[in-house]
PDB file of N, CA and C in Angstrom:
ATOM      1  N   MET A 222     -18.028   3.461  -3.265  1.00  0.00           N
ATOM      2  CA  MET A 222     -16.611   3.699  -2.998  1.00  0.00           C
ATOM      3  C   MET A 222     -15.974   2.511  -3.843  1.00  0.00           C
ATOM      4  N   GLY A 223     -15.042   2.865  -5.260  1.00  0.00           N
ATOM      5  CA  GLY A 223     -14.694   1.964  -5.788  1.00  0.00           C
ATOM      6  C   GLY A 223     -13.168   1.133  -5.325  1.00  0.00           C
ATOM      7  N   ARG A 224     -12.987   0.222  -6.224  1.00  0.00           N
ATOM      8  CA  ARG A 224     -11.875  -0.281  -5.835  1.00  0.00           C
ATOM      9  C   ARG A 224     -10.480   0.260  -5.195  1.00  0.00           C
ATOM     10  N   LEU A 225     -10.354   1.191  -6.632  1.00  0.00           N
ATOM     11  CA  LEU A 225      -9.219   2.163  -6.656  1.00  0.00           C
ATOM     12  C   LEU A 225      -9.026   2.831  -5.253  1.00  0.00           C
ATOM     13  N   SER A 226     -10.107   3.462  -5.004  1.00  0.00           N
ATOM     14  CA  SER A 226     -10.178   4.413  -3.533  1.00  0.00           C
ATOM     15  C   SER A 226      -9.870   3.621  -2.457  1.00  0.00           C
ATOM     16  N   LYS A 227     -10.297   2.095  -2.513  1.00  0.00           N
ATOM     17  CA  LYS A 227     -10.163   1.610  -1.290  1.00  0.00           C
ATOM     18  C   LYS A 227      -8.444   1.116  -1.232  1.00  0.00           C
ATOM     19  N   GLU A 228      -8.261   0.875  -2.582  1.00  0.00           N
ATOM     20  CA  GLU A 228      -6.648   0.349  -2.507  1.00  0.00           C
ATOM     21  C   GLU A 228      -5.695   1.541  -2.024  1.00  0.00           C
ATOM     22  N   LYS A 229      -5.959   2.756  -2.443  1.00  0.00           N
ATOM     23  CA  LYS A 229      -5.389   4.088  -2.135  1.00  0.00           C
ATOM     24  C   LYS A 229      -5.478   4.124  -0.465  1.00  0.00           C
ATOM     25  N   ARG A 230      -6.720   3.933   0.024  1.00  0.00           N
ATOM     26  CA  ARG A 230      -6.792   4.438   1.519  1.00  0.00           C
ATOM     27  C   ARG A 230      -6.123   3.232   2.273  1.00  0.00           C
ATOM     28  N   MET A 231      -5.947   2.073   1.838  1.00  0.00           N
ATOM     29  CA  MET A 231      -5.139   0.921   2.367  1.00  0.00           C
ATOM     30  C   MET A 231      -4.012   1.222   2.508  1.00  0.00           C
ATOM     31  N   VAL A 232      -3.492   1.698   1.246  1.00  0.00           N
ATOM     32  CA  VAL A 232      -1.588   1.748   1.011  1.00  0.00           C
ATOM     33  C   VAL A 232      -1.576   2.953   2.098  1.00  0.00           C
ATOM     34  N   GLU A 233      -2.362   3.722   1.858  1.00  0.00           N
ATOM     35  CA  GLU A 233      -1.974   4.972   2.791  1.00  0.00           C
ATOM     36  C   GLU A 233      -2.081   4.651   4.393  1.00  0.00           C
ATOM     37  N   PHE A 234      -3.038   3.971   4.614  1.00  0.00           N
ATOM     38  CA  PHE A 234      -2.882   3.571   6.226  1.00  0.00           C
ATOM     39  C   PHE A 234      -1.728   2.632   6.543  1.00  0.00           C
ATOM     40  N   MET A 235      -1.425   1.644   5.425  1.00  0.00           N
ATOM     41  CA  MET A 235      -0.136   0.950   5.823  1.00  0.00           C
ATOM     42  C   MET A 235       1.159   1.726   5.848  1.00  0.00           C
ATOM     43  N   THR A 236       1.178   2.548   4.708  1.00  0.00           N
ATOM     44  CA  THR A 236       2.467   3.536   4.826  1.00  0.00           C
ATOM     45  C   THR A 236       2.525   4.329   6.121  1.00  0.00           C
ATOM     46  N   GLY A 237       1.641   4.868   6.388  1.00  0.00           N
ATOM     47  CA  GLY A 237       1.348   5.572   7.947  1.00  0.00           C
ATOM     48  C   GLY A 237       1.650   4.728   8.950  1.00  0.00           C
ATOM     49  N   LEU A 238       1.172   3.520   9.113  1.00  0.00           N
ATOM     50  CA  LEU A 238       1.926   2.544  10.267  1.00  0.00           C
ATOM     51  C   LEU A 238       3.056   2.238  10.011  1.00  0.00           C
ATOM     52  N   TYR A 239       3.578   1.896   8.698  1.00  0.00           N
ATOM     53  CA  TYR A 239       5.088   1.668   8.555  1.00  0.00           C
ATOM     54  C   TYR A 239       6.129   2.936   9.181  1.00  0.00           C
ATOM     55  N   CYS A 240       5.703   4.225   8.652  1.00  0.00           N
ATOM     56  CA  CYS A 240       6.549   4.985   8.869  1.00  0.00           C
ATOM     57  C   CYS A 240       6.641   5.440  10.561  1.00  0.00           C
ATOM     58  N   ARG A 241       5.198   5.208  10.989  1.00  0.00           N
ATOM     59  CA  ARG A 241       5.332   5.784  12.515  1.00  0.00           C
ATOM     60  C   ARG A 241       6.101   4.820  13.296  1.00  0.00           C
ATOM     61  N   HIS A 242       6.225   3.498  12.840  1.00  0.00           N
ATOM     62  CA  HIS A 242       6.892   2.611  13.665  1.00  0.00           C
ATOM     63  C   HIS A 242       8.273   2.613  13.573  1.00  0.00           C
ATOM     64  N   VAL A 243       8.640   2.365  12.103  1.00  0.00           N
ATOM     65  CA  VAL A 243      10.062   2.173  11.838  1.00  0.00           C
ATOM     66  C   VAL A 243      10.793   3.330  11.770  1.00  0.00           C
ATOM     67  N   HIS A 244      10.231   4.903  11.413  1.00  0.00           N
ATOM     68  CA  HIS A 244      10.983   5.830  11.378  1.00  0.00           C
ATOM     69  C   HIS A 244      10.646   6.826  12.105  1.00  0.00           C
ATOM     70  N   GLY A 245       9.481   6.427  13.102  1.00  0.00           N
ATOM     71  CA  GLY A 245       9.519   7.144  14.446  1.00  0.00           C
ATOM     72  C   GLY A 245       8.677   8.310  14.278  1.00  0.00           C
ATOM     73  N   SER A 246       8.175   8.874  12.958  1.00  0.00           N
ATOM     74  CA  SER A 246       7.593  10.130  13.025  1.00  0.00           C
ATOM     75  C   SER A 246       5.999  10.101  13.021  1.00  0.00           C
ATOM     76  N   ASP A 247       5.416  10.714  13.237  1.00  0.00           N
ATOM     77  CA  ASP A 247       3.872  11.073  13.521  1.00  0.00           C
ATOM     78  C   ASP A 247       3.738  11.224  12.112  1.00  0.00           C
ATOM     79  N   ASN A 248       3.964  12.171  11.333  1.00  0.00           N
ATOM     80  CA  ASN A 248       3.650  12.382   9.811  1.00  0.00           C
ATOM     81  C   ASN A 248       4.719  11.692   9.121  1.00  0.00           C
ATOM     82  N   LEU A 249       4.272  11.623   7.753  1.00  0.00           N
ATOM     83  CA  LEU A 249       5.164  10.666   6.724  1.00  0.00           C
ATOM     84  C   LEU A 249       6.458  11.553   6.474  1.00  0.00           C
ATOM     85  N   CYS A 250       7.555  10.561   6.680  1.00  0.00           N
ATOM     86  CA  CYS A 250       8.845  11.034   6.344  1.00  0.00           C
ATOM     87  C   CYS A 250       8.887  11.441   4.751  1.00  0.00           C
ATOM     88  N   GLY A 251       9.521  12.082   4.559  1.00  0.00           N
ATOM     89  CA  GLY A 251      10.095  12.124   2.867  1.00  0.00           C
ATOM     90  C   GLY A 251       9.919  11.028   2.116  1.00  0.00           C
ATOM     91  N   GLU A 252      10.735  10.075   2.607  1.00  0.00           N
ATOM     92  CA  GLU A 252      10.733   8.701   1.683  1.00  0.00           C
ATOM     93  C   GLU A 252       9.433   7.955   1.522  1.00  0.00           C
ATOM     94  N   CYS A 253       8.659   7.974   3.107  1.00  0.00           N
ATOM     95  CA  CYS A 253       7.274   7.198   2.754  1.00  0.00           C
ATOM     96  C   CYS A 253       6.211   8.222   2.033  1.00  0.00           C
ATOM     97  N   ALA A 254       6.520   9.619   1.937  1.00  0.00           N
ATOM     98  CA  ALA A 254       5.595  10.190   1.291  1.00  0.00           C
ATOM     99  C   ALA A 254       5.745  10.254  -0.388  1.00  0.00           C
ATOM    100  N   GLU A 255       6.953   9.843  -0.492  1.00  0.00           N
ATOM    101  CA  GLU A 255       7.429   9.763  -2.015  1.00  0.00           C
ATOM    102  C   GLU A 255       6.938   8.335  -2.611  1.00  0.00           C
ATOM    103  N   VAL A 256       6.892   7.351  -1.431  1.00  0.00           N
ATOM    104  CA  VAL A 256       6.581   6.001  -2.238  1.00  0.00           C
ATOM    105  C   VAL A 256       4.960   6.031  -2.152  1.00  0.00           C
ATOM    106  N   LEU A 257       4.030   6.705  -1.197  1.00  0.00           N
ATOM    107  CA  LEU A 257       2.721   6.897  -1.090  1.00  0.00           C
ATOM    108  C   LEU A 257       2.237   7.769  -2.541  1.00  0.00           C
ATOM    109  N   ALA A 258       2.823   8.753  -2.673  1.00  0.00           N
ATOM    110  CA  ALA A 258       2.589   9.227  -4.008  1.00  0.00           C
ATOM    111  C   ALA A 258       2.838   8.690  -5.308  1.00  0.00           C
ATOM    112  N   TYR A 259       4.101   7.767  -5.219  1.00  0.00           N
ATOM    113  CA  TYR A 259       4.040   7.082  -6.398  1.00  0.00           C
ATOM    114  C   TYR A 259       3.027   6.239  -6.582  1.00  0.00           C
ATOM    115  N   ALA A 260       2.484   5.307  -5.475  1.00  0.00           N
ATOM    116  CA  ALA A 260       1.665   4.454  -5.318  1.00  0.00           C
ATOM    117  C   ALA A 260       0.071   4.917  -5.802  1.00  0.00           C
ATOM    118  N   HIS A 261      -0.081   6.011  -5.507  1.00  0.00           N
ATOM    119  CA  HIS A 261      -1.456   6.737  -5.759  1.00  0.00           C
ATOM    120  C   HIS A 261      -1.176   6.792  -7.316  1.00  0.00           C
ATOM    121  N   ASP A 262      -0.139   7.207  -7.674  1.00  0.00           N
ATOM    122  CA  ASP A 262       0.154   7.399  -9.192  1.00  0.00           C
ATOM    123  C   ASP A 262      -0.314   6.432 -10.090  1.00  0.00           C
ATOM    124  N   ARG A 263       0.409   5.165  -9.569  1.00  0.00           N
ATOM    125  CA  ARG A 263       0.467   4.171 -10.171  1.00  0.00           C
ATOM    126  C   ARG A 263      -1.165   3.711 -10.043  1.00  0.00           C
ATOM    127  N   LEU A 264      -1.847   3.734  -9.263  1.00  0.00           N
ATOM    128  CA  LEU A 264      -3.258   3.281  -9.310  1.00  0.00           C
ATOM    129  C   LEU A 264      -3.971   4.084 -10.103  1.00  0.00           C
ATOM    130  N   ASP A 265      -3.679   5.420  -9.860  1.00  0.00           N
ATOM    131  CA  ASP A 265      -4.645   6.222 -10.579  1.00  0.00           C
ATOM    132  C   ASP A 265      -4.417   5.739 -12.452  1.00  0.00           C
ATOM    133  N   ARG A 266      -3.090   5.530 -12.771  1.00  0.00           N
ATOM    134  CA  ARG A 266      -3.069   4.977 -14.027  1.00  0.00           C
ATOM    135  C   ARG A 266      -3.218   3.625 -14.469  1.00  0.00           C
ATOM    136  N   CYS A 267      -3.817   2.947 -13.561  1.00  0.00           N
ATOM    137  CA  CYS A 267      -3.948   1.400 -13.616  1.00  0.00           C
ATOM    138  C   CYS A 267      -4.837   1.127 -14.936  1.00  0.00           C
ATOM    139  N   PRO A 268      -4.566   0.496 -15.756  1.00  0.00           N
ATOM    140  CA  PRO A 268      -5.380   0.105 -17.222  1.00  0.00           C
ATOM    141  C   PRO A 268      -6.749  -0.466 -16.652  1.00  0.00           C
ATOM    142  N   TYR A 269      -6.525  -1.284 -15.664  1.00  0.00           N
ATOM    143  CA  TYR A 269      -7.782  -2.256 -15.415  1.00  0.00           C
ATOM    144  C   TYR A 269      -8.678  -1.235 -14.561  1.00  0.00           C
ATOM    145  N   GLY A 270      -8.658  -0.311 -14.040  1.00  0.00           N
ATOM    146  CA  GLY A 270      -9.440   0.593 -13.282  1.00  0.00           C
ATOM    147  C   GLY A 270     -10.091   0.058 -12.140  1.00  0.00           C
ATOM    148  N   ASP A 271     -11.411  -0.183 -12.027  1.00  0.00           N
ATOM    149  CA  ASP A 271     -12.066  -0.586 -10.565  1.00  0.00           C
ATOM    150  C   ASP A 271     -11.934  -2.306 -10.724  1.00  0.00           C
ATOM    151  N   GLU A 272     -11.618  -2.565 -12.038  1.00  0.00           N
ATOM    152  CA  GLU A 272     -12.026  -4.041 -12.406  1.00  0.00           C
ATOM    153  C   GLU A 272     -10.652  -4.847 -11.859  1.00  0.00           C
ATOM    154  N   LYS A 273      -9.345  -4.046 -11.419  1.00  0.00           N
ATOM    155  CA  LYS A 273      -8.443  -4.711 -11.197  1.00  0.00           C
ATOM    156  C   LYS A 273      -8.263  -5.766  -9.989  1.00  0.00           C
ATOM    157  N   LYS A 274      -7.363  -6.481 -10.121  1.00  0.00           N
ATOM    158  CA  LYS A 274      -6.800  -7.380  -9.107  1.00  0.00           C
ATOM    159  C   LYS A 274      -6.272  -6.601  -8.254  1.00  0.00           C
ATOM    160  N   SER A 275      -5.362  -7.473  -7.098  1.00  0.00           N
ATOM    161  CA  SER A 275      -4.414  -7.040  -6.310  1.00  0.00           C
ATOM    162  C   SER A 275      -3.227  -6.888  -7.108  1.00  0.00           C
ATOM    163  N   CYS A 276      -2.259  -5.847  -6.760  1.00  0.00           N
ATOM    164  CA  CYS A 276      -1.084  -5.755  -7.610  1.00  0.00           C
ATOM    165  C   CYS A 276      -0.407  -6.983  -7.615  1.00  0.00           C
ATOM    166  N   ARG A 277      -0.126  -7.593  -6.697  1.00  0.00           N
ATOM    167  CA  ARG A 277       0.756  -8.644  -6.394  1.00  0.00           C
ATOM    168  C   ARG A 277       0.243  -9.832  -7.523  1.00  0.00           C
ATOM    169  N   ARG A 278      -1.011  -9.960  -7.739  1.00  0.00           N
ATOM    170  CA  ARG A 278      -1.465 -10.973  -8.709  1.00  0.00           C
ATOM    171  C   ARG A 278      -1.590 -10.482 -10.187  1.00  0.00           C
ATOM    172  N   CYS A 279      -1.442  -9.262 -10.349  1.00  0.00           N
ATOM    173  CA  CYS A 279      -1.436  -8.439 -11.650  1.00  0.00           C
ATOM    174  C   CYS A 279      -0.374  -9.067 -12.780  1.00  0.00           C
ATOM    175  N   SER A 280      -0.953  -9.056 -13.994  1.00  0.00           N
ATOM    176  CA  SER A 280       0.070  -9.613 -14.800  1.00  0.00           C
ATOM    177  C   SER A 280       0.721  -8.361 -15.529  1.00  0.00           C
ATOM    178  N   ILE A 281       0.564  -7.132 -15.226  1.00  0.00           N
ATOM    179  CA  ILE A 281       1.311  -6.065 -15.570  1.00  0.00           C
ATOM    180  C   ILE A 281       2.100  -5.589 -14.241  1.00  0.00           C
ATOM    181  N   HIS A 282       3.340  -5.315 -14.327  1.00  0.00           N
ATOM    182  CA  HIS A 282       3.731  -4.759 -12.867  1.00  0.00           C
ATOM    183  C   HIS A 282       4.314  -3.579 -13.513  1.00  0.00           C
ATOM    184  N   CYS A 283       3.381  -2.431 -13.102  1.00  0.00           N
ATOM    185  CA  CYS A 283       3.765  -1.112 -13.127  1.00  0.00           C
ATOM    186  C   CYS A 283       4.557  -0.185 -12.553  1.00  0.00           C
ATOM    187  N   TYR A 284       5.070  -0.764 -11.317  1.00  0.00           N
ATOM    188  CA  TYR A 284       5.822  -0.323 -10.661  1.00  0.00           C
ATOM    189  C   TYR A 284       7.145  -0.702 -10.964  1.00  0.00           C
ATOM    190  N   ARG A 285       8.230   0.533 -10.522  1.00  0.00           N
ATOM    191  CA  ARG A 285       9.635   0.599 -10.902  1.00  0.00           C
ATOM    192  C   ARG A 285      10.229  -0.559  -9.680  1.00  0.00           C
ATOM    193  N   PRO A 286      11.281  -1.177 -10.189  1.00  0.00           N
ATOM    194  CA  PRO A 286      11.812  -1.912  -9.306  1.00  0.00           C
ATOM    195  C   PRO A 286      12.037  -1.678  -8.001  1.00  0.00           C
ATOM    196  N   ASP A 287      13.057  -0.284  -7.836  1.00  0.00           N
ATOM    197  CA  ASP A 287      13.051   0.213  -6.405  1.00  0.00           C
ATOM    198  C   ASP A 287      11.878   0.313  -5.572  1.00  0.00           C
ATOM    199  N   MET A 288      10.691   1.074  -6.190  1.00  0.00           N
ATOM    200  CA  MET A 288       9.401   1.394  -5.534  1.00  0.00           C
ATOM    201  C   MET A 288       8.522   0.107  -5.192  1.00  0.00           C
ATOM    202  N   ARG A 289       8.854  -0.895  -6.073  1.00  0.00           N
ATOM    203  CA  ARG A 289       8.286  -2.493  -5.744  1.00  0.00           C
ATOM    204  C   ARG A 289       8.864  -2.907  -4.679  1.00  0.00           C
ATOM    205  N   LEU A 290      10.181  -2.974  -4.549  1.00  0.00           N
ATOM    206  CA  LEU A 290      10.887  -3.185  -3.350  1.00  0.00           C
ATOM    207  C   LEU A 290      10.471  -2.561  -2.079  1.00  0.00           C
ATOM    208  N   LYS A 291      10.300  -1.116  -2.140  1.00  0.00           N
ATOM    209  CA  LYS A 291       9.643  -0.331  -1.128  1.00  0.00           C
ATOM    210  C   LYS A 291       8.355  -0.844  -0.631  1.00  0.00           C
ATOM    211  N   ILE A 292       7.378  -0.818  -1.314  1.00  0.00           N
ATOM    212  CA  ILE A 292       6.162  -1.082  -0.987  1.00  0.00           C
ATOM    213  C   ILE A 292       6.000  -2.270  -0.628  1.00  0.00           C
ATOM    214  N   ARG A 293       6.870  -3.447  -1.288  1.00  0.00           N
ATOM    215  CA  ARG A 293       6.665  -4.540  -0.527  1.00  0.00           C
ATOM    216  C   ARG A 293       7.165  -4.642   0.886  1.00  0.00           C
ATOM    217  N   THR A 294       8.361  -4.102   1.204  1.00  0.00           N
ATOM    218  CA  THR A 294       8.943  -3.844   2.494  1.00  0.00           C
ATOM    219  C   THR A 294       7.649  -3.304   3.399  1.00  0.00           C
ATOM    220  N   ILE A 295       6.906  -2.258   2.998  1.00  0.00           N
ATOM    221  CA  ILE A 295       6.023  -1.544   3.690  1.00  0.00           C
ATOM    222  C   ILE A 295       4.664  -2.503   4.192  1.00  0.00           C
ATOM    223  N   MET A 296       4.493  -3.299   3.063  1.00  0.00           N
ATOM    224  CA  MET A 296       3.339  -4.247   3.185  1.00  0.00           C
ATOM    225  C   MET A 296       3.446  -5.445   3.893  1.00  0.00           C
ATOM    226  N   ARG A 297       4.963  -5.805   3.782  1.00  0.00           N
ATOM    227  CA  ARG A 297       5.062  -7.264   4.874  1.00  0.00           C
ATOM    228  C   ARG A 297       5.470  -6.550   6.140  1.00  0.00           C
ATOM    229  N   TYR A 298       5.486  -5.587   6.363  1.00  0.00           N
ATOM    230  CA  TYR A 298       5.525  -5.103   8.121  1.00  0.00           C
ATOM    231  C   TYR A 298       4.527  -4.550   8.300  1.00  0.00           C
ATOM    232  N   SER A 299       3.504  -3.947   7.925  1.00  0.00           N
ATOM    233  CA  SER A 299       2.374  -3.408   8.198  1.00  0.00           C
ATOM    234  C   SER A 299       1.238  -4.635   8.083  1.00  0.00           C
ATOM    235  N   GLY A 300       1.320  -5.475   7.175  1.00  0.00           N
ATOM    236  CA  GLY A 300       0.284  -6.255   7.259  1.00  0.00           C
ATOM    237  C   GLY A 300      -0.065  -7.173   8.442  1.00  0.00           C
ATOM    238  N   PRO A 301       0.910  -7.987   9.094  1.00  0.00           N
ATOM    239  CA  PRO A 301       0.439  -8.719  10.299  1.00  0.00           C
ATOM    240  C   PRO A 301       0.156  -7.494  11.274  1.00  0.00           C
ATOM    241  N   ARG A 302       0.593  -6.496  11.424  1.00  0.00           N
ATOM    242  CA  ARG A 302       0.185  -5.324  12.636  1.00  0.00           C
ATOM    243  C   ARG A 302      -1.196  -4.886  12.464  1.00  0.00           C
ATOM    244  N   MET A 303      -1.646  -4.931  11.202  1.00  0.00           N
ATOM    245  CA  MET A 303      -2.905  -4.213  11.022  1.00  0.00           C
ATOM    246  C   MET A 303      -4.075  -4.837  12.013  1.00  0.00           C
ATOM    247  N   PHE A 304      -4.061  -5.770  12.175  1.00  0.00           N
ATOM    248  CA  PHE A 304      -4.829  -6.437  12.944  1.00  0.00           C
ATOM    249  C   PHE A 304      -4.813  -6.007  14.419  1.00  0.00           C
ATOM    250  N   PHE A 305      -3.794  -5.498  15.101  1.00  0.00           N
ATOM    251  CA  PHE A 305      -3.836  -4.945  16.401  1.00  0.00           C
ATOM    252  C   PHE A 305      -4.152  -3.365  16.383  1.00  0.00           C
ATOM    253  N   PHE A 306      -3.851  -2.960  15.226  1.00  0.00           N
ATOM    254  CA  PHE A 306      -4.229  -1.393  15.087  1.00  0.00           C
ATOM    255  C   PHE A 306      -5.504  -1.055  14.310  1.00  0.00           C
ATOM    256  N   ALA A 307      -5.870  -1.707  13.379  1.00  0.00           N
ATOM    257  CA  ALA A 307      -6.973  -1.506  12.741  1.00  0.00           C
ATOM    258  C   ALA A 307      -7.805  -2.922  12.335  1.00  0.00           C
ATOM    259  N   PRO A 308      -8.332  -3.699  13.095  1.00  0.00           N
ATOM    260  CA  PRO A 308      -8.684  -5.148  12.886  1.00  0.00           C
ATOM    261  C   PRO A 308      -9.640  -5.023  11.725  1.00  0.00           C
ATOM    262  N   LEU A 309     -10.670  -4.226  11.623  1.00  0.00           N
ATOM    263  CA  LEU A 309     -11.923  -4.019  10.646  1.00  0.00           C
ATOM    264  C   LEU A 309     -11.123  -3.937   9.188  1.00  0.00           C
ATOM    265  N   GLU A 310      -9.982  -2.854   9.375  1.00  0.00           N
ATOM    266  CA  GLU A 310      -9.618  -2.750   7.930  1.00  0.00           C
ATOM    267  C   GLU A 310      -8.786  -3.948   7.585  1.00  0.00           C
ATOM    268  N   ALA A 311      -8.242  -4.550   8.601  1.00  0.00           N
ATOM    269  CA  ALA A 311      -7.264  -5.862   8.281  1.00  0.00           C
ATOM    270  C   ALA A 311      -8.440  -6.726   7.309  1.00  0.00           C
ATOM    271  N   LEU A 312      -9.492  -6.935   8.067  1.00  0.00           N
ATOM    272  CA  LEU A 312     -10.239  -8.012   7.574  1.00  0.00           C
ATOM    273  C   LEU A 312     -10.941  -7.574   6.156  1.00  0.00           C
ATOM    274  N   ARG A 313     -11.136  -6.039   5.956  1.00  0.00           N
ATOM    275  CA  ARG A 313     -11.512  -5.611   4.423  1.00  0.00           C
ATOM    276  C   ARG A 313     -10.541  -6.063   3.382  1.00  0.00           C
ATOM    277  N   HIS A 314      -9.017  -5.892   4.028  1.00  0.00           N
ATOM    278  CA  HIS A 314      -8.102  -6.052   3.034  1.00  0.00           C
ATOM    279  C   HIS A 314      -7.969  -7.502   2.690  1.00  0.00           C
ATOM    280  N   LEU A 315      -8.193  -8.402   3.702  1.00  0.00           N
ATOM    281  CA  LEU A 315      -8.221  -9.775   3.452  1.00  0.00           C
ATOM    282  C   LEU A 315      -9.371 -10.350   2.073  1.00  0.00           C
TER     283      LEU A 315
END
């Protein structure tokens, strides 16, 4: 499994956790589904491919400013809570 597919899986998990806790829905709401689809699209188009660094450390910021703010909000909420809901995923993410 390549780095991009791991990143996609992690973004999907974190978005689901965020949506479940903040928006109170079992399935992704429209806003969270849009952010997830956008993140997957950006990862698919990453010029670095499987050799990429984390998006935070990347020299190319390919997210639109509004989506970058949304994904940052999701990551800041979900990151610390991952240890309680998926400790192995959290360790892999670090």
